[in-house]
Every structure is written in structure tokens, then in C-alpha cells.
């Protein structure tokens, strides 16, 4: 609310005098219309209501489809919207695949979706029938690169928090796997073990602070990933500690799986963390490009400015956090939040989200006052001479490069003669 008036105000832009003398030009943010908002189950309240705030701020109406995987949260959102918002402008539709499919048959001004890539492809295909623009936040396998000069205790603490401290890894920007320099691999693994013990002193299964998996289907999915993994060594947790009845999967670390292992192919979206040893930043960057070249987030730990710049220059991701692994890029509303390629498209949050969900309308005002009302571009019939004059006026100028050079020399000569005359009088 503090910034909304300035975001929504017309934005003056430069006005070329040749095309529009004494006129003006501006960009006017305009509401798009009705937005379809399809929200996920992992943060079912915030990932529905926070984008809704941006939709409303941009002046749009909204149809919301909260995830059926979190039915109690979905019912709560429906009750809130019906109680506090105008039903002619805001509606909540409950249900699953059938209801979502029916919604996608309708035309919208914009679609906002948070979830996985498979469903995103279905949404984009449906949106293409109406040429509807989409904002997609999709996740992906977000890597952590830890160089040999990193503060290992700091890295272990922040990676452990990012993976296990919030929602048991069921976060789109949670670290999915770690690439750690071989020189510090042992210290990092021991650091992770120590942080898990510190975070959950009675054990993660007894801790009210360690999240549970959303449902038994996702417990089975994570168990399948661990059961099919054969190339690495489980050094923390593991499949044997899973309790399906309580939707509990323990903090788990898989050391040195092969790059073709299932834990390195699939987005885990749970408390399992593969840790791969590397011998150089070259190798780390090569692995990132092999596993998921366009992740939603990329994390790095290094004290070297040169290494930081190199990783930034030679990788591509939705966002980057240097010497951190939590939610800094998501929490800062001044930053655009979104993916690239398979991790998503479009931005949300703050002014970036407002612009994304607004139509930035170009408005030009031409003068009606004399003598400017007599000045317009010449109408047909056109001549070659007129065309040449236009090109010279707009782009090339009326003088050749040789003439310009001679004029500069003459100007310098005139300045020198003037300076000499002044000096002689003194």
C-alpha cells in the first residue's frame, strides 16, 4: 500500500521531438482483467493469498483454484474470500483435476500457476487456445556449490536450515543437491550431522519443528526415490527410518550418487539431500548444466569475489544467493521472484509483480496548439529527396564523416587562433 500510488501512476518517458514536437509520452499501468490463480499445496495459504494481493493491487479480478491436496486450507481460503471480498470480482473454486480442466477452458487475461513442470505444460497448452499469458513458478533442482575456501560451519548451518529447518524440504527454492569441494567434503558432512542434532535434539521424528510430508502418496514417492537409488552412500537417515503412518521421512543425506542416479534426475521436494564431491568449480558448473541448467535458485558458498563472479557469469537461474541458502531472494519484495526456462516464466513480488500483472499501456499526447498543430510528418506522395532528408535528419546527419572531421579541425584551429589573439593582447 505504501508504494501502490507511485506504481500505478503514469510514468513519463522521453518524447522524440522530431515525431512529436511539444507533445508527451507516458506508460500507463492498466488492469488486465480476470486472472486465474492456481496455487500449490506446500504453502497453501501464503502461495495463494500473496499472489492474490498482487492481482488486486494491479486492479484485476481473480478466480482462485487452491490445491485439493491441502483441502482444509483450500476450504479456509474459500471462506475468507467469500466473507471479505466482492463475489462479483473474486471467486474460489474447490476441486481437483476435473474442476481445473473446466476452468482452463475459459479465457482469462492472465494465468498464475505455482507447481510442477508437467502440470505447467498442460496449463500453457490450454492457455495457448486463448493466447493467454502465463506466470509459472515451477522449481527444479536447485544446486548448492561449496568451494574449498568456504566457511564450512556457516555453509552446513545454512544448508541444513534451508533443507530441513522449514517444511522438510517441501519448498520450491529448497536446496535440492550439494556440490562440495573434495577438500572440505568430510567437514561439511560432519557439519550437517551436527546441525541436524542441534536443530532436533530429541530426534526429528519426535520434533514438532520438523515438518511432515503432505500425504502418504508423497511419502511413497520419496521412498521410491531412495529405494531406486543405488549409486551413493546413505550417511544420514535413510529409507529404513521412514514412517508412512505419520507421513515422516527423516533428514537424509546421500553421499556421492552418480549423476544418472534417480536422486540426481528427479526433483526431490522432500528432506533427502544428495551431496556430490567435486574437484573444481569447472566440474561443479558442468554438473549443474547436466542436471538442471535452469534451476529456480542457485546457492554458492565461497569467499572469493572472482569465484562468485565466475559462477554468476557461467550459470543461469531464477535467483542466486551468495553465502546463504535460505529464503533471502523470496523474502525481499524489492527483488523479482521467478524462474527461467524449465523453472518458470514471469515474475511476482512487489513492483515487478505489479508490472507483470498490469498491461503497461503506451500513451502519446500530441499538441493541438499553434504552431505545433501545423507540424506533422509529411503526407504522400513521397519523393526520394524527401526520404533522404528524413534519413539524414533522423539517423545519419547532413554531413559526411569527412566533412565532420574537417569541421572539427577547423573548429580547433579557430579556438587556437582566438586563444593566440587573446594572449597577444595580454
Coordinates of C-alpha atoms in Angstrom, one line a residue:
X1 CA 0.0 0.0 0.0
X2 CA 2.9 2.4 0.7
X3 CA 4.1 2.2 -2.8
X4 CA 1.0 1.4 -4.8
X5 CA 0.1 5.0 -5.8
X6 CA 3.5 5.5 -7.3
X7 CA 3.5 2.2 -9.1
X8 CA 0.1 2.8 -10.6
X9 CA 0.8 6.4 -11.6
X10 CA 1.5 7.2 -15.3
X11 CA 5.3 7.1 -16.0
X12 CA 6.7 9.8 -18.2
X13 CA 9.2 8.6 -20.8
X14 CA 11.3 10.6 -23.3
X15 CA 9.5 12.1 -26.2
X16 CA 11.3 12.3 -29.6
X17 CA 10.9 15.9 -30.7
X18 CA 11.0 15.1 -34.4
X19 CA 8.0 12.8 -34.3
X20 CA 6.0 14.7 -31.6
X21 CA 7.1 18.3 -31.0
X22 CA 5.6 19.8 -27.9
X23 CA 3.9 16.5 -27.1
X24 CA 4.4 13.9 -24.4
X25 CA 4.7 10.2 -23.9
X26 CA 4.0 8.0 -20.9
X27 CA 3.4 4.4 -19.8
X28 CA 0.1 3.9 -18.0
X29 CA -0.3 0.7 -15.9
X30 CA -3.8 -0.7 -16.7
X31 CA -5.6 -3.7 -15.2
X32 CA -5.5 -6.7 -17.5
X33 CA -8.9 -8.2 -16.4
X34 CA -9.6 -11.5 -14.8
X35 CA -6.7 -13.6 -13.6
X36 CA -6.8 -17.4 -12.9
X37 CA -4.7 -18.2 -9.9
X38 CA -3.8 -21.9 -9.4
X39 CA -1.9 -22.3 -6.1
X40 CA 0.0 -25.3 -4.6
X41 CA -0.2 -27.4 -1.5
X42 CA 3.2 -26.9 0.1
X43 CA 2.4 -23.4 1.4
X44 CA -1.3 -23.4 0.7
X45 CA -2.2 -20.1 2.4
X46 CA 0.7 -17.8 1.6
X47 CA 1.2 -19.0 -2.0
X48 CA -2.5 -18.3 -2.7
X49 CA -3.0 -15.0 -0.8
X50 CA 0.3 -13.4 -1.5
X51 CA -0.1 -13.6 -5.3
X52 CA -3.8 -12.5 -4.8
X53 CA -2.5 -9.3 -3.2
X54 CA -0.5 -8.5 -6.4
X55 CA -3.5 -9.4 -8.6
X56 CA -5.7 -7.0 -6.6
X57 CA -3.0 -4.3 -6.4
X58 CA -2.9 -4.3 -10.2
X59 CA -6.7 -3.8 -10.3
X60 CA -7.7 -7.2 -11.6
X61 CA -10.4 -9.7 -10.7
X62 CA -9.5 -13.2 -9.8
X63 CA -10.6 -16.8 -9.9
X64 CA -8.7 -18.9 -7.4
X65 CA -8.1 -22.6 -7.5
X66 CA -6.3 -23.7 -4.3
X67 CA -4.8 -27.2 -4.3
X68 CA -7.1 -30.1 -3.4
X69 CA -4.0 -31.8 -1.8
X70 CA -4.5 -29.4 1.2
X71 CA -8.3 -29.5 1.5
X72 CA -8.6 -27.8 4.9
X73 CA -6.5 -24.8 3.7
X74 CA -8.5 -24.6 0.5
X75 CA -11.8 -24.5 2.4
X76 CA -10.4 -21.8 4.7
X77 CA -9.4 -19.7 1.7
X78 CA -12.8 -20.0 0.2
X79 CA -14.5 -18.9 3.5
X80 CA -12.2 -15.9 3.8
X81 CA -12.7 -14.8 0.2
X82 CA -16.5 -15.1 0.4
X83 CA -16.6 -13.3 3.7
X84 CA -14.3 -10.3 2.9
X85 CA -14.2 -9.8 -0.9
X86 CA -16.7 -8.9 -3.5
X87 CA -18.1 -12.1 -5.1
X88 CA -18.7 -10.4 -8.4
X89 CA -14.9 -9.9 -8.7
X90 CA -13.4 -12.8 -6.7
X91 CA -14.3 -16.4 -6.7
X92 CA -12.8 -19.6 -5.2
X93 CA -13.3 -22.9 -7.0
X94 CA -12.6 -26.1 -5.0
X95 CA -11.9 -29.5 -6.5
X96 CA -9.3 -31.4 -8.4
X97 CA -8.3 -32.2 -12.0
X98 CA -11.8 -32.1 -13.4
X99 CA -12.5 -28.6 -12.0
X100 CA -9.1 -27.3 -13.0
X101 CA -9.6 -28.7 -16.5
X102 CA -13.0 -26.9 -16.8
X103 CA -11.5 -23.6 -15.6
X104 CA -8.8 -23.8 -18.2
X105 CA -11.3 -24.0 -21.0
X106 CA -12.3 -20.4 -20.2
X107 CA -10.5 -17.3 -21.4
X108 CA -8.5 -15.2 -18.9
X109 CA -6.4 -12.1 -19.1
X110 CA -3.5 -13.9 -17.3
X111 CA -2.9 -17.2 -15.6
X112 CA -0.7 -17.6 -12.5
X113 CA 0.4 -21.1 -11.6
X114 CA 2.8 -22.5 -8.9
X115 CA 3.6 -26.1 -9.1
X116 CA 5.4 -28.7 -11.2
X117 CA 6.5 -28.6 -14.8
X118 CA 4.2 -31.4 -16.0
X119 CA 1.1 -29.6 -15.0
X120 CA 2.6 -26.3 -16.3
X121 CA 2.8 -27.7 -19.8
X122 CA -0.9 -28.7 -19.6
X123 CA -1.7 -25.1 -18.5
X124 CA 0.3 -23.5 -21.2
X125 CA -1.3 -25.7 -23.8
X126 CA -4.7 -24.7 -22.6
X127 CA -3.7 -21.1 -22.4
X128 CA -2.5 -21.1 -26.0
X129 CA -6.1 -21.6 -27.2
X130 CA -6.9 -18.1 -26.0
X131 CA -3.3 -16.7 -26.3
X132 CA -3.4 -16.1 -22.5
X133 CA 0.0 -15.0 -20.9
X134 CA 1.1 -17.2 -18.0
X135 CA 3.3 -16.7 -15.0
X136 CA 4.7 -20.0 -13.9
X137 CA 6.8 -20.7 -10.8
X138 CA 8.0 -24.3 -11.2
X139 CA 11.1 -25.0 -9.1
X140 CA 13.6 -27.5 -10.4
X141 CA 16.7 -29.0 -8.9
X142 CA 18.3 -26.0 -7.2
X143 CA 22.1 -26.6 -6.5
X144 CA 24.4 -25.5 -3.8
X145 CA 28.1 -25.0 -4.8
X146 CA 30.6 -25.1 -1.9
X147 CA 34.2 -24.2 -2.7
X148 CA 37.2 -25.1 -0.8
X149 CA 37.6 -21.6 0.8
X150 CA 34.1 -21.5 2.2
X151 CA 33.2 -21.1 5.8
X152 CA 32.1 -24.8 6.3
X153 CA 30.3 -24.4 9.6
X154 CA 28.3 -21.5 8.1
X155 CA 27.6 -23.5 5.0
X156 CA 26.5 -26.5 6.9
X157 CA 24.2 -24.5 9.2
X158 CA 22.5 -22.6 6.3
X159 CA 22.2 -25.6 4.0
X160 CA 20.7 -27.6 6.9
X161 CA 18.2 -24.9 7.7
X162 CA 17.2 -24.4 4.0
X163 CA 16.7 -28.1 3.6
X164 CA 15.3 -29.3 6.9
X165 CA 14.5 -26.2 9.0
X166 CA 11.4 -25.3 7.1
X167 CA 8.7 -27.7 5.8
X168 CA 11.0 -30.7 5.4
X169 CA 12.4 -29.7 2.0
X170 CA 8.9 -29.2 0.5
X171 CA 9.8 -25.8 -0.8
X172 CA 10.4 -24.8 -4.4
X173 CA 13.7 -23.0 -3.6
X174 CA 15.0 -25.5 -1.1
X175 CA 18.5 -26.8 -1.9
X176 CA 18.0 -30.0 -3.9
X177 CA 21.6 -31.2 -4.1
X178 CA 25.1 -30.0 -3.0
X179 CA 28.3 -29.9 -5.0
X180 CA 31.1 -29.6 -2.4
X181 CA 34.8 -29.4 -3.0
X182 CA 36.5 -32.7 -2.1
X183 CA 39.0 -31.0 0.3
X184 CA 36.1 -29.9 2.6
X185 CA 33.6 -32.8 1.9
X186 CA 34.2 -34.6 5.2
X187 CA 34.0 -31.4 7.3
X188 CA 30.8 -30.5 5.5
X189 CA 29.1 -33.9 6.1
X190 CA 30.1 -33.8 9.8
X191 CA 28.7 -30.2 10.0
X192 CA 25.4 -31.4 8.5
X193 CA 25.2 -34.2 11.1
X194 CA 25.9 -31.7 13.9
X195 CA 23.3 -29.2 12.7
X196 CA 20.6 -31.9 12.5
X197 CA 21.4 -33.0 16.0
X198 CA 21.3 -29.3 17.1
X199 CA 18.0 -28.5 15.4
X200 CA 16.2 -31.7 16.6
X201 CA 17.9 -32.8 19.9
X202 CA 15.2 -35.4 20.6
X203 CA 15.3 -36.7 17.0
X204 CA 13.4 -35.4 14.0
X205 CA 10.7 -37.9 14.5
X206 CA 9.9 -36.5 17.9
X207 CA 10.2 -32.9 16.9
X208 CA 7.2 -30.6 16.4
X209 CA 9.6 -28.3 14.5
X210 CA 10.3 -30.8 11.8
X211 CA 7.7 -30.9 9.1
X212 CA 5.8 -33.9 7.9
X213 CA 5.3 -34.9 4.3
X214 CA 1.9 -33.7 2.9
X215 CA 0.4 -37.2 2.4
X216 CA 1.1 -40.9 2.0
X217 CA 1.4 -40.6 -1.8
X218 CA 4.3 -38.2 -1.5
X219 CA 5.9 -40.4 1.2
X220 CA 5.7 -43.3 -1.2
X221 CA 7.2 -41.1 -3.9
X222 CA 10.2 -40.2 -1.7
X223 CA 10.6 -43.8 -0.6
X224 CA 10.7 -44.9 -4.2
X225 CA 13.5 -42.4 -4.9
X226 CA 15.6 -43.8 -2.1
X227 CA 14.8 -47.4 -2.9
X228 CA 15.8 -46.9 -6.6
X229 CA 19.0 -45.0 -5.7
X230 CA 22.0 -47.3 -5.9
X231 CA 25.0 -45.2 -6.7
X232 CA 25.5 -43.4 -3.4
X233 CA 26.1 -44.0 0.3
X234 CA 23.3 -43.0 2.8
X235 CA 25.3 -41.3 5.6
X236 CA 22.3 -39.8 7.5
X237 CA 18.7 -41.1 7.8
X238 CA 17.5 -43.4 5.0
X239 CA 14.6 -45.4 3.9
X240 CA 14.5 -47.6 7.0
X241 CA 13.5 -44.7 9.2
X242 CA 10.5 -43.7 7.1
X243 CA 7.2 -43.9 8.9
X244 CA 4.3 -43.8 6.4
X245 CA 1.6 -43.8 9.1
X246 CA 2.9 -40.5 10.4
X247 CA 4.0 -39.1 7.0
X248 CA 7.5 -39.0 8.4
X249 CA 10.7 -39.0 6.2
X250 CA 13.8 -38.3 8.2
X251 CA 16.6 -35.8 7.2
X252 CA 18.6 -37.9 4.8
X253 CA 22.0 -37.4 3.2
X254 CA 23.1 -39.5 0.2
X255 CA 26.9 -39.1 -0.5
X256 CA 28.3 -39.2 -4.0
X257 CA 25.4 -40.7 -6.1
X258 CA 26.2 -40.9 -9.8
X259 CA 24.8 -38.1 -12.0
X260 CA 22.4 -40.6 -13.6
X261 CA 21.1 -41.8 -10.2
X262 CA 17.4 -41.1 -9.6
X263 CA 18.2 -38.7 -6.8
X264 CA 20.1 -36.6 -9.3
X265 CA 17.4 -36.8 -12.0
X266 CA 14.2 -36.1 -10.2
X267 CA 13.3 -33.0 -8.2
X268 CA 13.2 -34.5 -4.6
X269 CA 10.8 -32.0 -2.9
X270 CA 11.5 -33.6 0.4
X271 CA 14.1 -34.0 3.2
X272 CA 16.6 -36.0 1.1
X273 CA 19.9 -34.2 0.2
X274 CA 22.4 -35.7 -2.3
X275 CA 25.9 -34.4 -1.7
X276 CA 28.4 -34.8 -4.6
X277 CA 32.1 -34.2 -4.3
X278 CA 33.9 -32.2 -7.0
X279 CA 37.5 -31.2 -7.6
X280 CA 36.9 -27.8 -9.1
X281 CA 34.4 -25.0 -10.0
X282 CA 34.7 -26.2 -13.6
X283 CA 33.4 -29.6 -12.6
X284 CA 30.6 -28.1 -10.4
X285 CA 29.4 -25.8 -13.3
X286 CA 29.5 -28.8 -15.7
X287 CA 27.3 -30.8 -13.3
X288 CA 24.8 -28.0 -12.8
X289 CA 24.5 -27.7 -16.6
X290 CA 24.0 -31.5 -16.8
X291 CA 21.5 -32.0 -14.0
X292 CA 19.2 -28.9 -14.4
X293 CA 20.7 -26.0 -16.4
X294 CA 17.9 -23.5 -15.5
X295 CA 17.0 -24.0 -11.8
X296 CA 14.8 -21.7 -9.8
X297 CA 17.6 -20.9 -7.3
X298 CA 21.3 -21.3 -7.2
X299 CA 23.3 -21.1 -3.9
X300 CA 27.1 -20.8 -3.5
X301 CA 29.5 -20.6 -0.6
X302 CA 32.9 -19.0 -1.3
X303 CA 35.0 -16.1 0.0
X304 CA 36.4 -15.4 -3.4
X305 CA 34.9 -12.5 -5.4
X306 CA 36.4 -13.9 -8.5
X307 CA 34.7 -17.3 -8.0
X308 CA 31.4 -15.6 -7.2
X309 CA 31.6 -13.6 -10.4
X310 CA 32.5 -16.6 -12.4
X311 CA 29.6 -18.7 -11.2
X312 CA 27.3 -15.8 -11.9
X313 CA 28.7 -15.4 -15.4
X314 CA 28.7 -19.1 -16.3
X315 CA 25.3 -20.2 -14.9
X316 CA 21.7 -19.2 -15.3
X317 CA 18.9 -19.5 -12.7
X318 CA 15.9 -17.7 -11.5
X319 CA 17.7 -16.2 -8.5
X320 CA 21.1 -16.5 -6.7
X321 CA 22.1 -16.3 -3.1
X322 CA 25.8 -16.0 -2.2
X323 CA 26.9 -17.4 1.1
X324 CA 23.3 -18.2 2.0
X325 CA 20.8 -20.9 1.5
X326 CA 17.5 -19.8 3.0
X327 CA 14.7 -17.6 1.6
X328 CA 16.5 -14.3 1.1
X329 CA 15.6 -13.9 -2.5
X330 CA 12.0 -14.8 -1.8
X331 CA 11.6 -12.6 1.3
X332 CA 12.9 -9.4 -0.4
X333 CA 9.9 -7.8 -2.1
X334 CA 12.2 -5.4 -4.0
X335 CA 13.6 -8.4 -6.0
X336 CA 11.7 -10.1 -8.8
X337 CA 10.9 -13.7 -7.9
X338 CA 10.5 -16.2 -10.7
X339 CA 12.3 -18.8 -12.8
X340 CA 13.7 -19.2 -16.2
X341 CA 13.2 -21.9 -18.8
X342 CA 12.0 -25.1 -17.1
X343 CA 11.9 -23.4 -13.7
X344 CA 9.3 -20.9 -14.7
X345 CA 8.5 -17.7 -16.5
X346 CA 7.4 -14.3 -15.4
X347 CA 8.0 -12.5 -12.1
X348 CA 6.0 -11.9 -8.9
X349 CA 6.5 -9.8 -5.8
X350 CA 6.5 -6.1 -5.3
X351 CA 6.7 -3.7 -8.2
X352 CA 7.9 -6.5 -10.5
X353 CA 4.7 -8.5 -9.8
X354 CA 2.6 -5.4 -10.2
X355 CA 4.1 -4.7 -13.6
X356 CA 3.7 -8.4 -14.7
X357 CA 0.0 -8.4 -13.9
X358 CA -0.6 -5.0 -15.4
X359 CA -0.9 -4.0 -19.0
X360 CA 1.8 -1.3 -19.4
X361 CA -0.1 0.8 -21.9
X362 CA 1.8 3.2 -24.2
X363 CA 0.1 6.7 -24.4
X364 CA 1.2 9.5 -26.7
X365 CA -0.3 13.0 -26.5
X366 CA 0.2 15.4 -29.5
X367 CA -0.1 19.1 -29.2
X368 CA -3.2 20.9 -30.6
X369 CA -1.8 24.4 -30.0
X370 CA -0.3 26.7 -32.7
X371 CA 2.2 26.3 -34.3
X372 CA 2.6 22.7 -33.3
X373 CA -0.8 21.8 -34.7
X374 CA 0.6 22.6 -38.1
X375 CA 3.6 20.2 -37.7
X376 CA 3.2 16.6 -38.8
X377 CA 5.2 14.2 -40.8
X378 CA 4.7 15.0 -44.5
X379 CA 1.9 13.0 -46.2
X380 CA 2.2 11.2 -49.5
X381 CA 3.2 11.5 -52.3
X382 CA 6.8 10.8 -51.2
X383 CA 10.0 11.6 -53.1
X384 CA 13.5 10.2 -53.0
X385 CA 14.7 13.6 -51.9
X386 CA 12.3 13.7 -49.0
X387 CA 13.3 10.3 -48.0
X388 CA 17.0 11.2 -48.0
X389 CA 16.3 14.3 -45.9
X390 CA 14.3 12.2 -43.4
X391 CA 17.2 9.6 -43.1
X392 CA 19.7 12.4 -42.6
X393 CA 17.6 14.2 -40.0
X394 CA 16.7 11.1 -38.1
X395 CA 19.9 8.9 -38.3
X396 CA 22.9 10.0 -40.4
X397 CA 23.0 13.7 -40.2
X398 CA 23.5 16.1 -43.1
X399 CA 27.3 15.9 -43.2
X400 CA 29.6 13.1 -44.3
X401 CA 32.3 11.7 -41.9
X402 CA 35.0 13.6 -43.8
X403 CA 33.0 16.9 -43.6
X404 CA 32.5 16.4 -39.9
X405 CA 36.2 15.7 -39.4
X406 CA 37.2 18.8 -41.4
X407 CA 34.7 20.9 -39.3
X408 CA 36.3 19.7 -36.1
X409 CA 39.7 20.6 -37.4
X410 CA 38.5 24.0 -38.4
X411 CA 36.9 24.5 -35.0
X412 CA 40.1 23.5 -33.2
X413 CA 42.0 25.9 -35.4
X414 CA 39.6 28.7 -34.7
X415 CA 39.9 28.1 -31.0
X416 CA 43.8 28.2 -31.2
X417 CA 43.7 31.4 -33.2
X418 CA 41.3 33.0 -30.8
X419 CA 43.5 31.9 -27.8
X420 CA 46.6 33.3 -29.6
X421 CA 44.9 36.7 -30.2
X422 CA 43.8 37.0 -26.6
X423 CA 47.3 36.1 -25.3
X424 CA 48.9 38.7 -27.6
X425 CA 46.6 41.4 -26.2
X426 CA 47.6 40.5 -22.7

